[in-house]
Short mmCIF file of C-alpha atoms and ligand atoms in Angstrom, two decimals:
data_model
loop_
_atom_site.label_atom_id
_atom_site.label_comp_id
_atom_site.label_asym_id
_atom_site.label_seq_id
_atom_site.Cartn_x
_atom_site.Cartn_y
_atom_site.Cartn_z
CA MET A 22 -65.99 43.40 -23.99
CA LYS A 23 -62.61 44.05 -22.46
CA ILE A 24 -59.21 42.92 -23.65
CA ASN A 25 -56.65 41.32 -21.37
CA HIS A 26 -55.26 44.49 -19.83
CA HIS A 27 -52.17 42.70 -18.56
CA PHE A 28 -50.92 43.28 -22.11
CA ASP A 29 -50.66 46.97 -21.15
CA ASN A 30 -47.89 45.98 -18.75
CA LEU A 31 -45.65 44.55 -21.47
CA VAL A 32 -42.60 46.71 -22.00
CA PRO A 33 -42.17 47.38 -25.71
CA ASN A 34 -38.96 45.81 -26.93
CA TYR A 35 -37.70 47.32 -30.16
CA LEU A 36 -34.28 45.69 -29.89
CA PHE A 37 -34.32 43.61 -33.07
CA ALA A 38 -36.26 46.24 -35.02
CA ASP A 39 -33.72 48.91 -34.01
CA VAL A 40 -30.81 46.61 -34.89
CA ALA A 41 -32.36 45.99 -38.34
CA ARG A 42 -33.10 49.69 -38.92
CA LYS A 43 -29.58 50.84 -38.02
CA THR A 44 -28.04 48.03 -40.10
CA ASN A 45 -30.19 48.92 -43.13
CA GLU A 46 -29.34 52.61 -42.81
CA PHE A 47 -25.64 51.77 -42.69
CA ALA A 48 -25.98 49.45 -45.71
CA ALA A 49 -27.73 52.19 -47.71
CA ALA A 50 -25.06 54.76 -46.81
CA HIS A 51 -22.13 52.37 -47.48
CA PRO A 52 -23.07 50.05 -50.33
CA GLU A 53 -19.37 49.24 -50.83
CA LYS A 54 -19.03 47.67 -47.37
CA GLU A 55 -19.79 44.00 -46.70
CA ILE A 56 -21.77 43.78 -43.47
CA ILE A 57 -21.17 40.69 -41.34
CA ARG A 58 -23.94 39.66 -38.96
CA LEU A 59 -22.74 38.09 -35.72
CA GLY A 60 -26.05 38.72 -34.03
CA ILE A 61 -27.90 35.85 -35.73
CA GLY A 62 -30.05 33.87 -33.31
CA ASP A 63 -31.07 31.34 -35.94
CA VAL A 64 -29.13 28.38 -37.28
CA THR A 65 -27.73 28.64 -40.81
CA LEU A 66 -26.64 25.06 -41.61
CA PRO A 67 -29.20 22.74 -43.24
CA LEU A 68 -30.90 19.75 -41.62
CA ALA A 69 -28.88 16.53 -41.47
CA PRO A 70 -29.51 14.27 -44.51
CA ILE A 71 -30.83 11.40 -42.37
CA VAL A 72 -33.39 13.78 -40.85
CA VAL A 73 -34.64 14.97 -44.23
CA ASP A 74 -34.85 11.37 -45.49
CA ALA A 75 -36.95 10.41 -42.47
CA MET A 76 -39.21 13.42 -43.04
CA LYS A 77 -39.64 12.51 -46.72
CA LYS A 78 -40.49 8.93 -45.77
CA GLY A 79 -43.04 10.34 -43.30
CA CYS A 80 -44.59 12.38 -46.13
CA GLU A 81 -44.73 9.28 -48.35
CA ASP A 82 -46.64 7.47 -45.59
CA LEU A 83 -49.30 10.17 -45.78
CA LYS A 84 -49.85 9.41 -49.47
CA TYR A 85 -51.35 5.95 -48.95
CA LYS A 86 -54.44 4.78 -47.14
CA GLU A 87 -52.53 1.97 -45.37
CA THR A 88 -49.89 4.22 -43.86
CA PHE A 89 -51.80 7.51 -43.56
CA ARG A 90 -51.80 9.19 -40.14
CA GLY A 91 -54.32 11.68 -38.82
CA TYR A 92 -54.27 13.41 -35.44
CA PRO A 93 -51.18 12.35 -33.52
CA GLU A 94 -51.24 11.55 -29.81
CA TYR A 95 -51.13 14.74 -27.75
CA GLU A 96 -47.93 13.70 -26.00
CA GLY A 97 -46.12 12.41 -29.10
CA TYR A 98 -45.64 8.96 -30.63
CA ASP A 99 -44.09 6.30 -28.40
CA PHE A 100 -41.13 5.66 -30.71
CA VAL A 101 -40.14 9.35 -30.54
CA ARG A 102 -40.47 9.46 -26.76
CA GLU A 103 -38.45 6.24 -26.48
CA ALA A 104 -35.77 7.78 -28.71
CA ILE A 105 -35.62 10.89 -26.48
CA ALA A 106 -35.43 8.74 -23.32
CA GLY A 107 -32.53 6.85 -24.98
CA TYR A 108 -30.80 10.17 -25.70
CA TYR A 109 -31.02 11.12 -22.00
CA LYS A 110 -29.59 7.70 -21.13
CA SER A 111 -26.60 8.38 -23.41
CA PHE A 112 -25.48 11.11 -21.00
CA GLY A 113 -26.36 9.18 -17.88
CA VAL A 114 -29.77 10.64 -17.00
CA THR A 115 -32.85 8.49 -16.45
CA VAL A 116 -36.04 9.91 -17.90
CA HIS A 117 -38.97 7.63 -18.71
CA ALA A 118 -40.59 7.77 -22.12
CA ASP A 119 -44.03 8.29 -20.55
CA GLU A 120 -42.79 11.45 -18.80
CA ILE A 121 -41.96 13.11 -22.12
CA PHE A 122 -44.29 15.40 -24.08
CA VAL A 123 -43.27 16.07 -27.69
CA SER A 124 -44.15 19.63 -28.70
CA ASP A 125 -43.78 22.16 -31.49
CA GLY A 126 -40.84 23.76 -29.68
CA ALA A 127 -39.56 25.09 -26.40
CA LYS A 128 -40.86 28.63 -26.88
CA SER A 129 -44.48 27.49 -26.78
CA ASP A 130 -43.83 25.29 -23.76
CA CYS A 131 -41.97 28.10 -21.90
CA GLY A 132 -44.94 30.35 -22.44
CA ASN A 133 -47.70 27.79 -21.91
CA LEU A 134 -46.50 25.75 -18.93
CA PRO A 135 -47.58 28.42 -16.42
CA ASP A 136 -51.19 27.66 -17.49
CA ILE A 137 -51.07 24.87 -14.89
CA PHE A 138 -50.10 27.27 -12.07
CA ALA A 139 -52.20 29.85 -10.24
CA GLN A 140 -52.02 33.48 -11.26
CA ASP A 141 -50.87 34.66 -7.84
CA ASN A 142 -47.63 32.69 -7.93
CA THR A 143 -44.44 34.76 -7.98
CA VAL A 144 -42.19 34.10 -10.95
CA LEU A 145 -38.42 34.39 -10.61
CA VAL A 146 -36.25 34.89 -13.66
CA THR A 147 -32.57 35.74 -13.95
CA ASP A 148 -31.52 39.09 -15.42
CA PRO A 149 -30.45 39.15 -18.28
CA VAL A 150 -33.19 36.86 -19.50
CA TYR A 151 -34.69 35.19 -22.57
CA PRO A 152 -37.67 37.61 -22.90
CA VAL A 153 -40.35 34.91 -23.41
CA TYR A 154 -40.29 33.92 -19.72
CA VAL A 155 -41.09 37.48 -18.70
CA ASP A 156 -43.65 38.45 -21.34
CA ALA A 157 -45.65 35.22 -21.12
CA ASN A 158 -46.09 35.72 -17.37
CA ILE A 159 -46.87 39.43 -17.66
CA MET A 160 -49.65 38.49 -20.10
CA ALA A 161 -51.02 36.16 -17.42
CA GLY A 162 -50.82 38.89 -14.75
CA ARG A 163 -48.11 37.29 -12.61
CA ARG A 164 -45.61 39.15 -10.44
CA ILE A 165 -42.06 38.82 -11.68
CA ILE A 166 -38.92 39.14 -9.60
CA TYR A 167 -35.36 39.15 -10.86
CA ALA A 168 -32.23 37.34 -9.68
CA SER A 169 -29.20 39.33 -10.71
CA SER A 170 -26.71 37.66 -13.06
CA ASN A 171 -23.66 39.88 -13.23
CA ARG A 172 -19.91 39.94 -13.49
CA ASP A 173 -19.54 39.10 -9.79
CA ASN A 174 -21.30 35.77 -10.18
CA HIS A 175 -20.08 35.21 -13.76
CA PHE A 176 -23.64 35.70 -14.98
CA LEU A 177 -24.89 32.70 -13.02
CA ALA A 178 -27.40 34.07 -10.53
CA MET A 179 -27.82 31.97 -7.39
CA PRO A 180 -30.85 31.65 -5.10
CA ASP A 181 -31.41 34.17 -2.32
CA GLU A 182 -32.84 32.47 0.76
CA SER A 183 -34.54 35.68 1.86
CA ILE A 184 -36.71 35.76 -1.28
CA LYS A 185 -39.75 33.56 -1.85
CA ALA A 186 -40.44 32.47 -5.41
CA ASP A 187 -42.92 29.87 -6.69
CA ILE A 188 -42.04 29.43 -10.35
CA ILE A 189 -38.36 29.67 -11.28
CA TYR A 190 -37.09 29.86 -14.85
CA LEU A 191 -33.49 28.74 -15.28
CA CYS A 192 -31.78 28.53 -18.65
CA SER A 193 -28.46 26.70 -18.88
CA PRO A 194 -26.44 27.09 -21.04
CA ASN A 195 -27.97 30.51 -20.99
CA ASN A 196 -29.37 32.70 -23.71
CA PRO A 197 -28.04 35.42 -23.87
CA THR A 198 -24.97 34.96 -21.62
CA GLY A 199 -23.80 31.50 -22.72
CA ALA A 200 -22.95 30.71 -19.08
CA ALA A 201 -23.73 27.18 -17.85
CA TYR A 202 -24.45 26.13 -14.27
CA SER A 203 -22.21 23.54 -12.60
CA ALA A 204 -23.73 20.57 -10.76
CA LYS A 205 -22.94 22.28 -7.45
CA GLN A 206 -24.80 25.43 -8.46
CA LEU A 207 -27.81 23.46 -9.73
CA LYS A 208 -27.87 21.54 -6.43
CA ALA A 209 -28.31 24.88 -4.65
CA TRP A 210 -31.25 25.79 -6.90
CA VAL A 211 -32.86 22.37 -6.38
CA ALA A 212 -32.43 22.70 -2.61
CA TYR A 213 -34.02 26.18 -2.72
CA ALA A 214 -36.96 24.94 -4.82
CA LEU A 215 -37.59 21.97 -2.52
CA LYS A 216 -37.44 24.17 0.58
CA ASN A 217 -39.84 26.76 -0.90
CA ASN A 218 -42.19 24.26 -2.55
CA ALA A 219 -41.33 26.00 -5.83
CA VAL A 220 -41.09 24.51 -9.32
CA ILE A 221 -38.10 25.09 -11.60
CA LEU A 222 -38.83 25.39 -15.32
CA TYR A 223 -35.45 24.38 -16.66
CA ASP A 224 -34.76 25.42 -20.24
CA ALA A 225 -32.08 23.14 -21.66
CA ALA A 226 -32.42 24.34 -25.27
CA TYR A 227 -28.61 24.59 -25.60
CA GLU A 228 -27.60 21.42 -23.72
CA ALA A 229 -26.09 19.89 -26.87
CA PHE A 230 -23.40 22.60 -26.85
CA ILE A 231 -22.04 21.62 -23.41
CA ALA A 232 -18.37 20.73 -23.70
CA ASP A 233 -17.30 20.40 -20.04
CA ASP A 234 -18.80 18.54 -17.09
CA SER A 235 -21.73 20.94 -16.60
CA PRO A 236 -24.96 18.90 -16.32
CA ARG A 237 -26.85 18.41 -19.61
CA SER A 238 -30.10 18.05 -17.67
CA ILE A 239 -31.46 19.24 -14.33
CA PHE A 240 -32.45 15.62 -13.73
CA ALA A 241 -28.76 14.83 -13.23
CA ILE A 242 -29.28 16.48 -9.81
CA ASP A 243 -30.73 14.51 -6.87
CA GLY A 244 -34.12 15.83 -5.83
CA ALA A 245 -34.82 17.54 -9.18
CA ARG A 246 -37.55 15.02 -10.01
CA GLU A 247 -39.55 16.45 -7.07
CA CYS A 248 -39.19 20.09 -8.12
CA ALA A 249 -38.35 20.51 -11.82
CA ILE A 250 -39.79 20.41 -15.29
CA GLU A 251 -37.31 20.37 -18.18
CA LEU A 252 -37.87 21.90 -21.60
CA CYS A 253 -35.72 21.17 -24.59
CA SER A 254 -35.71 21.89 -28.28
CA LEU A 255 -34.41 20.44 -31.51
CA SER A 256 -34.01 23.96 -32.90
CA LYS A 257 -30.37 24.53 -32.04
CA THR A 258 -29.49 20.86 -31.41
CA ALA A 259 -30.51 19.75 -34.89
CA GLY A 260 -31.48 22.82 -36.92
CA PHE A 261 -35.26 22.52 -36.39
CA THR A 262 -35.91 26.28 -36.03
CA GLY A 263 -38.18 26.17 -39.08
CA THR A 264 -39.24 22.53 -38.82
CA ARG A 265 -40.48 22.98 -35.21
CA CYS A 266 -40.10 20.27 -32.61
CA GLY A 267 -39.20 20.20 -28.93
CA TYR A 268 -39.99 18.23 -25.79
CA THR A 269 -40.85 18.73 -22.16
CA VAL A 270 -40.20 16.28 -19.35
CA ILE A 271 -42.46 16.20 -16.28
CA PRO A 272 -41.55 13.48 -13.78
CA LYS A 273 -44.49 11.42 -12.61
CA GLU A 274 -43.63 12.08 -8.95
CA LEU A 275 -43.79 15.88 -9.34
CA ASN A 276 -46.83 16.98 -7.35
CA ARG A 277 -47.97 20.33 -6.02
CA ASP A 278 -51.08 21.32 -4.12
CA GLY A 279 -52.25 17.67 -4.16
CA HIS A 280 -52.03 17.39 -7.96
CA SER A 281 -49.73 15.65 -10.41
CA LEU A 282 -48.18 18.32 -12.66
CA HIS A 283 -47.80 15.66 -15.35
CA ALA A 284 -51.55 15.03 -15.30
CA LEU A 285 -52.34 18.76 -15.34
CA TRP A 286 -50.04 19.38 -18.32
CA TYR A 287 -51.54 16.40 -20.17
CA ARG A 288 -55.00 17.92 -19.63
CA ARG A 289 -53.79 21.34 -20.79
CA GLN A 290 -52.16 19.96 -23.93
CA ALA A 291 -55.14 17.73 -24.74
CA THR A 292 -57.33 20.84 -24.60
CA LYS A 293 -55.21 23.37 -26.46
CA PHE A 294 -52.68 21.43 -28.57
CA ASN A 295 -53.20 18.79 -31.24
CA GLY A 296 -49.72 17.38 -31.51
CA VAL A 297 -46.78 17.42 -33.90
CA SER A 298 -47.18 16.16 -37.47
CA TRP A 299 -46.13 12.65 -38.49
CA PRO A 300 -43.31 13.71 -40.87
CA VAL A 301 -41.81 16.01 -38.21
CA GLN A 302 -41.96 13.32 -35.53
CA CYS A 303 -40.30 10.87 -37.96
CA ALA A 304 -37.58 13.49 -38.50
CA ALA A 305 -37.21 14.04 -34.74
CA ALA A 306 -36.77 10.32 -34.08
CA ALA A 307 -34.07 10.21 -36.78
CA VAL A 308 -32.11 12.91 -34.91
CA PHE A 309 -31.69 10.52 -31.97
CA SER A 310 -30.57 7.51 -34.03
CA ASP A 311 -26.82 6.73 -33.88
CA GLU A 312 -26.29 8.06 -37.40
CA GLY A 313 -28.53 11.07 -36.69
CA LEU A 314 -26.50 12.01 -33.62
CA ARG A 315 -23.30 11.67 -35.64
CA GLN A 316 -24.63 13.92 -38.40
CA ILE A 317 -25.99 16.65 -36.11
CA GLN A 318 -22.68 16.63 -34.22
CA ALA A 319 -20.92 17.79 -37.40
CA ASN A 320 -23.13 20.92 -37.43
CA LEU A 321 -22.71 21.48 -33.69
CA ASP A 322 -18.92 21.19 -34.10
CA TYR A 323 -19.03 23.78 -36.88
CA TYR A 324 -20.79 26.31 -34.64
CA LYS A 325 -18.54 25.42 -31.72
CA GLN A 326 -15.49 26.11 -33.85
CA ASN A 327 -16.87 29.58 -34.63
CA ALA A 328 -17.50 30.15 -30.92
CA ALA A 329 -13.92 29.12 -30.15
CA ILE A 330 -12.60 31.61 -32.72
CA ILE A 331 -14.60 34.45 -31.15
CA SER A 332 -13.58 33.45 -27.59
CA ALA A 333 -9.89 33.17 -28.53
CA ALA A 334 -9.94 36.70 -29.97
CA LEU A 335 -11.56 38.09 -26.82
CA ASP A 336 -8.95 36.29 -24.70
CA GLU A 337 -6.25 37.89 -26.82
CA LEU A 338 -7.83 41.33 -26.45
CA GLY A 339 -8.31 40.87 -22.71
CA VAL A 340 -12.06 41.45 -22.95
CA TYR A 341 -14.24 39.93 -20.19
CA TYR A 342 -16.88 37.53 -21.50
CA THR A 343 -18.97 34.50 -20.60
CA GLY A 344 -20.10 31.66 -22.86
CA GLY A 345 -18.45 30.41 -26.00
CA ASN A 346 -17.30 27.16 -24.49
CA ASN A 347 -20.63 25.48 -23.68
CA SER A 348 -22.75 27.66 -25.89
CA PRO A 349 -23.18 29.28 -29.30
CA TYR A 350 -23.44 32.65 -27.48
CA ILE A 351 -20.60 34.89 -26.36
CA TRP A 352 -21.56 37.65 -23.92
CA LEU A 353 -18.92 40.32 -23.64
CA GLU A 354 -18.34 43.46 -21.65
CA CYS A 355 -18.24 46.38 -24.06
CA PRO A 356 -14.66 47.67 -24.21
CA GLY A 357 -13.73 51.16 -23.03
CA ASP A 358 -16.81 51.52 -20.79
CA MET A 359 -19.03 51.87 -23.85
CA GLY A 360 -22.76 51.35 -23.45
CA SER A 361 -24.24 48.45 -25.45
CA TRP A 362 -25.81 50.69 -28.11
CA GLN A 363 -22.67 52.80 -28.26
CA PHE A 364 -20.62 49.65 -28.91
CA PHE A 365 -23.17 48.46 -31.46
CA ASP A 366 -22.76 51.74 -33.41
CA TYR A 367 -18.98 51.67 -33.03
CA LEU A 368 -18.69 48.13 -34.42
CA LEU A 369 -21.12 48.82 -37.24
CA GLN A 370 -19.49 52.08 -38.30
CA ASN A 371 -15.88 50.95 -37.97
CA ALA A 372 -15.95 47.22 -38.76
CA ALA A 373 -19.32 46.72 -40.48
CA VAL A 374 -20.02 43.97 -37.93
CA VAL A 375 -23.46 43.58 -36.33
CA GLY A 376 -24.09 42.09 -32.89
CA THR A 377 -26.86 42.38 -30.30
CA PRO A 378 -26.86 45.05 -27.57
CA GLY A 379 -27.17 43.37 -24.19
CA GLU A 380 -29.73 45.76 -22.77
CA GLY A 381 -32.43 44.13 -24.91
CA PHE A 382 -32.26 41.22 -22.44
CA GLY A 383 -32.71 43.18 -19.22
CA LYS A 384 -31.24 45.82 -16.98
CA ASN A 385 -28.06 43.81 -16.34
CA GLY A 386 -27.38 43.70 -20.06
CA LYS A 387 -26.36 47.36 -20.01
CA GLY A 388 -22.74 47.63 -21.10
CA TYR A 389 -22.78 44.08 -22.52
CA PHE A 390 -23.05 42.69 -26.01
CA ARG A 391 -24.02 39.30 -27.50
CA LEU A 392 -22.21 37.67 -30.39
CA THR A 393 -23.30 34.33 -31.82
CA SER A 394 -21.52 31.51 -33.60
CA PHE A 395 -24.35 30.67 -36.03
CA GLY A 396 -22.75 32.43 -39.00
CA SER A 397 -20.37 30.86 -41.52
CA TYR A 398 -16.79 30.04 -40.60
CA GLU A 399 -15.47 32.43 -43.28
CA LYS A 400 -17.63 35.37 -42.18
CA THR A 401 -16.93 34.75 -38.48
CA THR A 402 -13.19 34.70 -39.10
CA GLU A 403 -13.38 37.84 -41.20
CA ALA A 404 -15.50 39.66 -38.59
CA ILE A 405 -13.07 38.72 -35.85
CA GLU A 406 -10.10 39.99 -37.88
CA ARG A 407 -11.90 43.31 -38.33
CA ILE A 408 -12.68 43.55 -34.60
CA LYS A 409 -9.11 42.70 -33.65
CA ALA A 410 -7.79 45.36 -36.03
CA LEU A 411 -9.89 47.95 -34.16
CA PHE A 412 -8.52 47.12 -30.74
CA ILE A 413 -4.92 45.96 -31.20
N1 PLP B 28 -35.38 28.73 -25.14
C1 PLP B 28 -34.31 29.50 -25.36
C2 PLP B 28 -33.43 29.86 -24.22
C3 PLP B 28 -34.05 29.98 -26.64
O1 PLP B 28 -32.98 30.77 -26.85
C4 PLP B 28 -34.90 29.63 -27.69
C5 PLP B 28 -34.68 30.09 -29.06
O2 PLP B 28 -33.96 30.98 -29.37
C6 PLP B 28 -36.00 28.84 -27.41
C7 PLP B 28 -36.23 28.41 -26.12
C8 PLP B 28 -37.00 28.53 -28.48
O3 PLP B 28 -36.87 27.26 -28.96
P1 PLP B 28 -37.86 26.71 -30.05
O4 PLP B 28 -37.32 27.09 -31.38
O5 PLP B 28 -37.86 25.24 -29.79
O6 PLP B 28 -39.22 27.30 -29.82
#
């Protein structure tokens, strides 16, 4: 037998392993220093009480014959899909419940959605990029091209009419840059996709952090229903990183090559996925209740406050950055022309603060650095004071 040799084309990424190794070495050499981690990509606040109560009630249901649930529907229970459609309505976007697929998270959907597309499609991603888009398509043997996000376009790559792409991954607000597309910019991407018969896979995992008038959904843009699939996640919105739940929206009118993409994805999920458990779907529905939205907002506000503290310090220091306003991520240009690993070492050695070197997210990450707002308020404030003391 042979293995899938496309795996040979994956570029090893030791970013997080190297960050952990260097941090551990520093901790061993300086046991007296308190290390503050501003590189955390996971949430740290607990689930909202109403969410846990709903999950517990879901577990209780499983205890009795009358309320027991077995295999869920592949696409999620109706009441959850209705709740998600209601959430979209709350920010003025119409999405029908029967266009929504509840899943175990956006990472799986990002990686699995290309199953419905041919192998010889060209995939366009922006650079820097959330690595899943790249690796999942390398595993499938697809050609990948990069649209450059850089300081000139404020890390919001725009379409190039001279390039032909079939599958386009966009992430807004972006991981790692925190930058969010405006409606005008998304209109340009939708126009490009329609003209090229391409499909946009729009990752809205951080939409709940949007604070200005940037669209919360690609479906706020005219024409997007004919060219886009949207993926979203409860991980950062409601702290479900360990609980696992997300959703994907495929409009019924989205067709390619004479086929409904909704029907193809249903077939794919029915074959390879057996749904999300009853207690987790109960918890997910609770997120979108009025009280649930109020409770998760308190956590989002906490992270946003941390992001504002980091951004304010960078403003004061005159450091160029993107993100922070619509996102838990702050993407900064390393001061003094330092490379991203050089800056990582400098911050660790001199301030005992850990962040993430930008080059782990692509070529354009060289010389950039990602900080996140998922830590505690106290630690974030302390880390920022230490950083300021280094540069003022
Ligand atoms: N999409 C982006 C852009 C992310 O940053 C992440 C998580 O970090 C995910 C998707 C994964 O989401 P989930 O936890 O729902 O799999």
